[in-house]
Coordinates of C-alpha atoms and ligand atoms in Angstrom, one line a residue:
M1 CA -125.9 160.2 123.2
K2 CA -128.2 163.1 124.2
A3 CA -129.9 162.9 127.5
S4 CA -131.9 165.3 129.7
I5 CA -131.3 165.0 133.4
A6 CA -133.3 166.8 136.1
V7 CA -131.1 167.9 139.0
L8 CA -132.9 168.3 142.3
A9 CA -130.3 169.4 144.9
G10 CA -132.8 169.9 147.8
D11 CA -131.7 170.7 151.4
G12 CA -128.7 170.5 153.7
I13 CA -125.7 168.8 152.1
G14 CA -127.8 167.9 149.0
P15 CA -126.4 170.9 147.0
E16 CA -122.8 170.1 148.1
V17 CA -122.8 166.5 147.1
L18 CA -124.7 167.1 143.9
A19 CA -122.2 169.8 142.8
Q20 CA -119.6 167.0 142.7
A21 CA -121.9 164.4 141.1
T22 CA -122.7 166.8 138.3
R23 CA -119.0 167.5 137.7
V24 CA -118.6 163.8 137.3
L25 CA -121.4 163.7 134.8
A26 CA -119.7 166.5 132.9
A27 CA -116.5 164.5 132.9
V28 CA -118.2 161.4 131.6
A29 CA -119.8 163.5 128.8
A30 CA -116.4 164.9 127.9
R31 CA -114.6 161.6 128.0
F32 CA -117.2 159.6 126.1
G33 CA -118.6 162.3 123.8
H34 CA -122.1 162.6 125.2
D35 CA -124.4 165.6 125.4
F36 CA -126.1 165.7 128.9
A37 CA -128.4 168.6 129.4
L38 CA -128.8 169.3 133.1
H39 CA -131.9 171.1 134.4
D40 CA -132.0 172.4 138.0
A41 CA -135.3 172.3 139.9
L42 CA -136.6 172.7 143.4
I43 CA -137.7 170.1 145.9
G44 CA -138.0 169.7 149.7
G45 CA -137.6 172.5 152.2
I46 CA -136.0 174.9 149.8
A47 CA -139.0 174.5 147.5
I48 CA -141.4 175.1 150.4
G49 CA -139.5 178.3 151.2
K50 CA -139.6 179.6 147.6
T51 CA -143.0 178.3 146.4
G52 CA -145.0 177.0 149.4
A53 CA -144.9 173.4 148.0
P54 CA -142.4 170.6 148.6
L55 CA -142.8 169.4 145.0
P56 CA -143.8 172.3 142.8
D57 CA -145.7 171.5 139.6
E58 CA -142.7 172.7 137.4
T59 CA -140.4 170.3 139.1
Q60 CA -142.9 167.4 138.5
A61 CA -143.3 168.4 134.9
L62 CA -139.5 168.7 134.4
C63 CA -138.9 165.2 135.9
R64 CA -141.6 163.7 133.7
E65 CA -139.9 165.0 130.6
A66 CA -136.3 164.1 131.7
D67 CA -134.6 160.8 131.0
A68 CA -133.4 160.6 134.6
V69 CA -133.6 162.5 137.9
L70 CA -130.6 163.1 140.2
L71 CA -131.5 164.1 143.7
G72 CA -129.4 165.3 146.7
A73 CA -131.4 165.2 150.0
V74 CA -134.5 166.7 151.6
G75 CA -135.3 167.8 155.1
G76 CA -133.9 169.7 158.0
P77 CA -134.7 171.0 161.5
K78 CA -136.4 174.0 160.1
W79 CA -139.3 171.9 158.8
E80 CA -139.6 169.4 161.7
P81 CA -143.0 168.5 163.1
P82 CA -145.5 170.1 163.9
A83 CA -144.9 171.8 160.5
K84 CA -147.8 170.7 158.3
V85 CA -146.0 170.9 155.0
R86 CA -142.8 168.8 155.1
P87 CA -139.9 168.5 152.7
E88 CA -140.1 164.6 152.8
Q89 CA -143.6 164.9 151.3
G90 CA -142.0 166.2 148.1
L91 CA -139.7 163.2 147.8
L92 CA -142.5 160.7 148.5
A93 CA -144.8 162.4 146.0
L94 CA -142.1 162.4 143.3
R95 CA -141.4 158.6 143.8
K96 CA -145.2 157.9 143.7
G97 CA -145.9 160.3 140.8
L98 CA -143.2 158.8 138.6
G99 CA -144.3 155.2 139.5
L100 CA -140.9 154.3 140.8
Y101 CA -141.9 151.3 142.8
A102 CA -138.5 149.6 143.2
N103 CA -135.6 151.1 145.0
L104 CA -132.3 149.4 144.4
R105 CA -129.7 149.9 147.1
P106 CA -126.5 148.0 146.4
V107 CA -124.1 147.5 149.3
R108 CA -120.5 146.7 148.5
L109 CA -117.4 147.4 150.4
F110 CA -114.5 149.1 148.6
P111 CA -111.4 147.3 150.0
Q112 CA -109.9 150.7 150.8
L113 CA -112.7 151.2 153.4
V114 CA -112.5 148.1 155.5
A115 CA -111.0 150.1 158.3
A116 CA -113.7 152.7 158.1
S117 CA -116.4 150.2 159.1
P118 CA -116.9 149.6 162.8
L119 CA -117.4 145.9 161.9
K120 CA -114.6 143.3 162.0
P121 CA -112.8 142.6 158.7
E122 CA -113.7 139.0 158.9
V123 CA -117.4 139.9 159.1
L124 CA -117.1 142.1 156.1
D125 CA -115.4 139.5 153.9
G126 CA -117.3 138.9 150.7
V127 CA -120.0 141.5 151.3
D128 CA -121.8 142.2 148.0
L129 CA -125.6 142.5 148.3
L130 CA -128.5 144.4 146.8
V131 CA -131.5 145.5 148.7
V132 CA -134.6 146.0 146.5
R133 CA -137.0 148.1 148.6
E134 CA -140.6 148.5 147.6
L135 CA -141.0 152.2 147.4
T136 CA -144.6 153.4 146.7
G137 CA -146.8 151.3 149.0
G138 CA -147.1 150.1 152.6
I139 CA -147.3 152.2 155.7
Y140 CA -145.6 155.2 154.0
F141 CA -148.6 155.7 151.7
G142 CA -151.5 154.3 153.8
A143 CA -154.2 156.5 155.3
K144 CA -153.1 158.6 158.3
R145 CA -155.2 160.2 160.9
R146 CA -154.9 161.8 164.2
E147 CA -157.7 161.6 166.8
A148 CA -157.8 163.1 170.3
D149 CA -155.6 160.5 172.0
R150 CA -154.7 158.2 169.2
A151 CA -152.9 158.1 165.9
V152 CA -153.3 155.7 162.9
D153 CA -151.0 154.8 160.0
E154 CA -152.5 152.1 157.8
C155 CA -150.3 149.6 156.0
V156 CA -151.7 148.3 152.8
Y157 CA -150.3 146.1 150.1
T158 CA -152.0 144.7 147.0
T159 CA -151.0 141.5 145.2
A160 CA -150.1 143.5 142.1
E161 CA -147.7 145.8 144.1
V162 CA -145.9 142.8 145.6
E163 CA -145.7 141.0 142.3
R164 CA -144.0 143.7 140.4
V165 CA -141.3 144.4 142.9
V166 CA -140.6 140.7 143.5
R167 CA -140.4 140.2 139.8
M168 CA -137.8 143.0 139.5
A169 CA -135.8 141.6 142.4
A170 CA -135.9 138.1 141.1
R171 CA -134.8 139.2 137.6
L172 CA -131.8 141.1 139.2
A173 CA -131.0 138.0 141.4
G174 CA -130.9 136.0 138.2
E175 CA -128.3 138.3 136.8
R176 CA -126.2 138.0 140.0
R177 CA -125.6 135.0 142.2
G178 CA -129.2 133.7 141.8
R179 CA -130.2 134.0 145.5
L180 CA -133.2 136.0 146.7
T181 CA -134.2 136.6 150.3
S182 CA -137.7 138.0 150.9
V183 CA -137.9 139.8 154.2
D184 CA -141.2 140.2 156.0
K185 CA -142.9 139.9 159.4
A186 CA -145.3 137.1 158.5
N187 CA -145.5 135.9 162.1
V188 CA -147.4 139.1 163.0
L189 CA -148.6 141.1 159.9
E190 CA -151.3 140.3 157.4
T191 CA -149.5 142.4 154.7
S192 CA -146.5 140.2 155.3
R193 CA -148.4 137.0 154.9
L194 CA -149.7 138.3 151.5
W195 CA -146.1 139.3 150.7
R196 CA -144.8 135.9 151.4
E197 CA -147.4 134.0 149.4
V198 CA -147.0 136.3 146.4
A199 CA -143.2 136.2 146.5
T200 CA -143.3 132.4 146.6
R201 CA -145.6 132.1 143.7
V202 CA -143.9 134.6 141.5
V203 CA -140.4 133.1 142.0
N204 CA -141.6 129.5 141.7
E205 CA -143.6 130.2 138.5
E206 CA -141.4 132.7 136.7
F207 CA -137.9 132.3 138.0
P208 CA -137.1 128.6 138.6
Q209 CA -133.4 129.3 138.4
V210 CA -133.6 131.7 141.4
R211 CA -133.3 130.2 144.9
L212 CA -135.8 132.0 147.2
D213 CA -135.7 132.0 151.0
H214 CA -137.8 134.0 153.5
Q215 CA -136.6 135.7 156.6
L216 CA -138.3 137.7 159.3
V217 CA -137.2 141.2 159.4
D218 CA -135.8 141.1 163.0
S219 CA -133.7 138.1 162.2
C220 CA -132.5 139.7 159.0
A221 CA -131.4 142.8 160.9
M222 CA -129.2 140.5 163.0
Q223 CA -127.9 138.4 160.1
L224 CA -126.9 141.6 158.3
V225 CA -124.2 142.4 160.8
R226 CA -123.4 138.8 161.7
K227 CA -122.9 137.1 158.4
P228 CA -123.7 139.6 155.6
S229 CA -121.9 137.6 152.9
R230 CA -124.8 135.1 152.9
F231 CA -127.0 137.7 151.2
D232 CA -127.2 138.3 147.4
V233 CA -130.5 140.1 146.7
I234 CA -133.0 141.1 149.5
V235 CA -136.5 142.2 148.6
T236 CA -138.7 143.8 151.2
E237 CA -141.5 146.2 151.8
N238 CA -141.1 150.0 152.1
M239 CA -140.4 150.6 155.8
F240 CA -138.4 147.5 156.4
G241 CA -136.2 148.4 153.4
D242 CA -135.7 152.0 154.7
I243 CA -134.5 150.7 158.1
L244 CA -132.4 147.7 156.9
T245 CA -130.5 149.8 154.3
D246 CA -129.3 152.3 156.9
E247 CA -128.1 149.3 158.9
A248 CA -126.5 147.7 155.8
S249 CA -124.7 150.9 154.9
V250 CA -122.3 150.3 157.8
L251 CA -121.1 147.3 155.8
G252 CA -120.0 149.7 153.0
G253 CA -117.9 151.8 155.4
T254 CA -120.4 154.6 156.1
L255 CA -123.9 155.8 155.2
G256 CA -122.2 158.4 152.9
M257 CA -121.0 155.7 150.4
L258 CA -124.4 154.2 149.4
P259 CA -126.1 155.1 146.2
S260 CA -129.6 154.2 145.1
A261 CA -131.8 153.9 142.0
S262 CA -135.6 154.1 142.0
L263 CA -137.1 152.4 139.0
G264 CA -140.6 151.7 137.5
E265 CA -141.7 150.2 134.3
G266 CA -139.6 152.3 131.9
P267 CA -136.0 153.4 131.8
R268 CA -136.6 156.7 133.6
G269 CA -135.3 156.6 137.2
L270 CA -134.6 158.7 140.2
Y271 CA -131.0 158.4 141.6
E272 CA -130.1 159.6 145.1
P273 CA -127.6 158.8 147.8
I274 CA -129.4 157.0 150.6
H275 CA -128.1 159.4 153.3
G276 CA -130.2 162.4 154.4
S277 CA -129.6 166.1 154.4
A278 CA -127.2 166.0 157.4
P279 CA -128.0 169.5 158.7
D280 CA -125.2 169.2 161.3
I281 CA -122.5 169.4 158.7
A282 CA -124.3 171.3 155.9
G283 CA -122.4 174.3 154.4
R284 CA -119.0 173.2 155.7
G285 CA -117.9 171.5 152.5
V286 CA -117.0 168.3 154.3
A287 CA -119.9 166.0 153.3
N288 CA -119.1 162.6 151.6
P289 CA -120.1 162.9 148.0
Y290 CA -119.4 159.3 147.0
G291 CA -123.0 158.1 147.5
A292 CA -124.1 160.8 145.1
I293 CA -121.3 160.1 142.6
L294 CA -122.0 156.3 142.7
S295 CA -125.7 157.3 142.1
V296 CA -124.5 158.9 138.8
A297 CA -123.0 155.5 137.9
M298 CA -126.4 153.9 138.5
L299 CA -128.1 156.5 136.4
L300 CA -125.8 155.8 133.5
R301 CA -126.3 152.1 133.8
H302 CA -130.1 151.9 134.4
S303 CA -131.6 154.9 132.7
L304 CA -129.1 155.5 129.8
S305 CA -127.8 151.9 129.3
L306 CA -124.3 153.2 129.4
E307 CA -122.6 150.3 131.1
T308 CA -119.0 151.2 130.1
E309 CA -119.5 154.7 131.4
A310 CA -121.0 153.5 134.7
A311 CA -118.1 151.1 135.2
A312 CA -115.7 154.0 134.5
V313 CA -117.3 156.1 137.2
E314 CA -117.0 153.2 139.7
S315 CA -113.4 152.6 138.8
A316 CA -112.6 156.3 139.2
V317 CA -114.1 156.1 142.6
G318 CA -111.8 153.2 143.4
S319 CA -108.8 155.3 142.2
A320 CA -109.9 158.3 144.2
L321 CA -110.1 156.1 147.3
D322 CA -106.7 154.6 146.5
H323 CA -105.3 158.2 146.5
G324 CA -106.7 158.7 150.0
A325 CA -109.6 161.0 148.9
L326 CA -111.5 160.3 152.1
T327 CA -114.0 162.6 153.8
E328 CA -114.2 163.0 157.6
D329 CA -116.7 160.2 158.0
L330 CA -114.1 157.8 156.6
A331 CA -110.7 159.0 157.9
K332 CA -109.1 161.3 160.5
R333 CA -106.9 163.0 157.8
A334 CA -109.8 164.0 155.7
V335 CA -110.2 166.0 152.5
S336 CA -113.1 168.2 151.5
T337 CA -116.2 167.4 149.4
R338 CA -114.8 169.2 146.5
E339 CA -111.4 167.5 146.7
V340 CA -113.2 164.1 146.4
G341 CA -114.8 165.5 143.3
D342 CA -111.4 166.6 142.0
A343 CA -109.9 163.2 142.6
V344 CA -112.8 161.3 140.8
V345 CA -112.9 163.7 137.8
R346 CA -109.1 163.5 137.5
A347 CA -109.2 159.7 137.5
L348 CA -112.0 159.6 134.9
L349 CA -110.1 161.9 132.6
E350 CA -106.7 160.3 133.1
E351 CA -108.0 156.8 132.4
R352 CA -108.8 158.1 128.9
Q353 CA -105.2 158.3 127.9
Ligands
IPM1 C1 -134.7 157.3 152.4 C2 -135.1 158.4 153.4 C3 -136.6 158.8 153.0 C4 -137.4 157.5 153.2 C5 -137.1 160.0 153.8 C6 -136.3 161.2 153.6 C7 -138.6 160.2 153.5 O1 -135.0 158.0 154.7 O2 -134.7 157.6 151.2 O3 -134.2 156.3 152.9 O4 -137.8 157.2 154.3 O5 -137.7 156.9 152.2
MG2 MG1 -133.9 156.1 154.9

């Protein structure tokens, strides 16, 4: 198959992890006979430095034409407040501009990484969950203002925004173990009361085979580290999803392991590891590229419908972990970012024989 993929490396460790992710894409193309055209473009702080804008028009145009977008990370101390133009604005504008309202963040624990998690093995037993985070609404995109001695961030949700993301999450739950947990703060927030009503209606009317329950976000945060195996699919609003997935990443070993896919109505998606730009380790060649590599697997699966290829990348990650290709967030005797890429590419190409 022919596909065009926009590659937005961004800031900090973004370029380092994407260098390995794109090698993996090239190995997939070689093994399965595909033609993937990769197009680099600017986003984030580096884009501000070169063009003045965190999401230049050319980047937007390229992403609109591409079949999928692969992104590294944005942000860094150089652009911290009070800077007016911020790298994160580029990412938020890209998600919104492409209509990518559902952010899929699967959390699974590779058995090789049980020791890397600070949680007890018995707590981690059976962890396999998917968080579907609403991505283009809520407090992230509400009106913001600053007055003399007060600041305001509005949180707005419409019925239609809740419906579409709940529908996507319920469909995915139906393809998994059939359990959906909707997370809100309905005891305090009006947007959450709307969320709960809409989620109940959509699931009852359209997904009778899916078992829905509701949880308050504070309680969910606790359950995630107490008994994570009870979750199948979690659907929640933008900011709750941001916070809960950093917490949930601990279940997968470290934040560096987690991939994500941001989807809208069509097959085009944005794929990025959930970690940030990690300026403290940037440039040292030690960052964990597995989150980016597993994002490639999600890209193959969701945007290109290449399930066999996606599974091959995931299995190559398993082999690389078996061979001890662990970065310093995972093990004391660590290998470099590039060596992880080497191990994954080797496994992908060896499995061909
Ligand atoms: C994430 C990140 C972003 C977010 C930042 C960089 C704007 O934390 O993708 O989880 O909050 O969505
Ligand atoms: Mg986050």
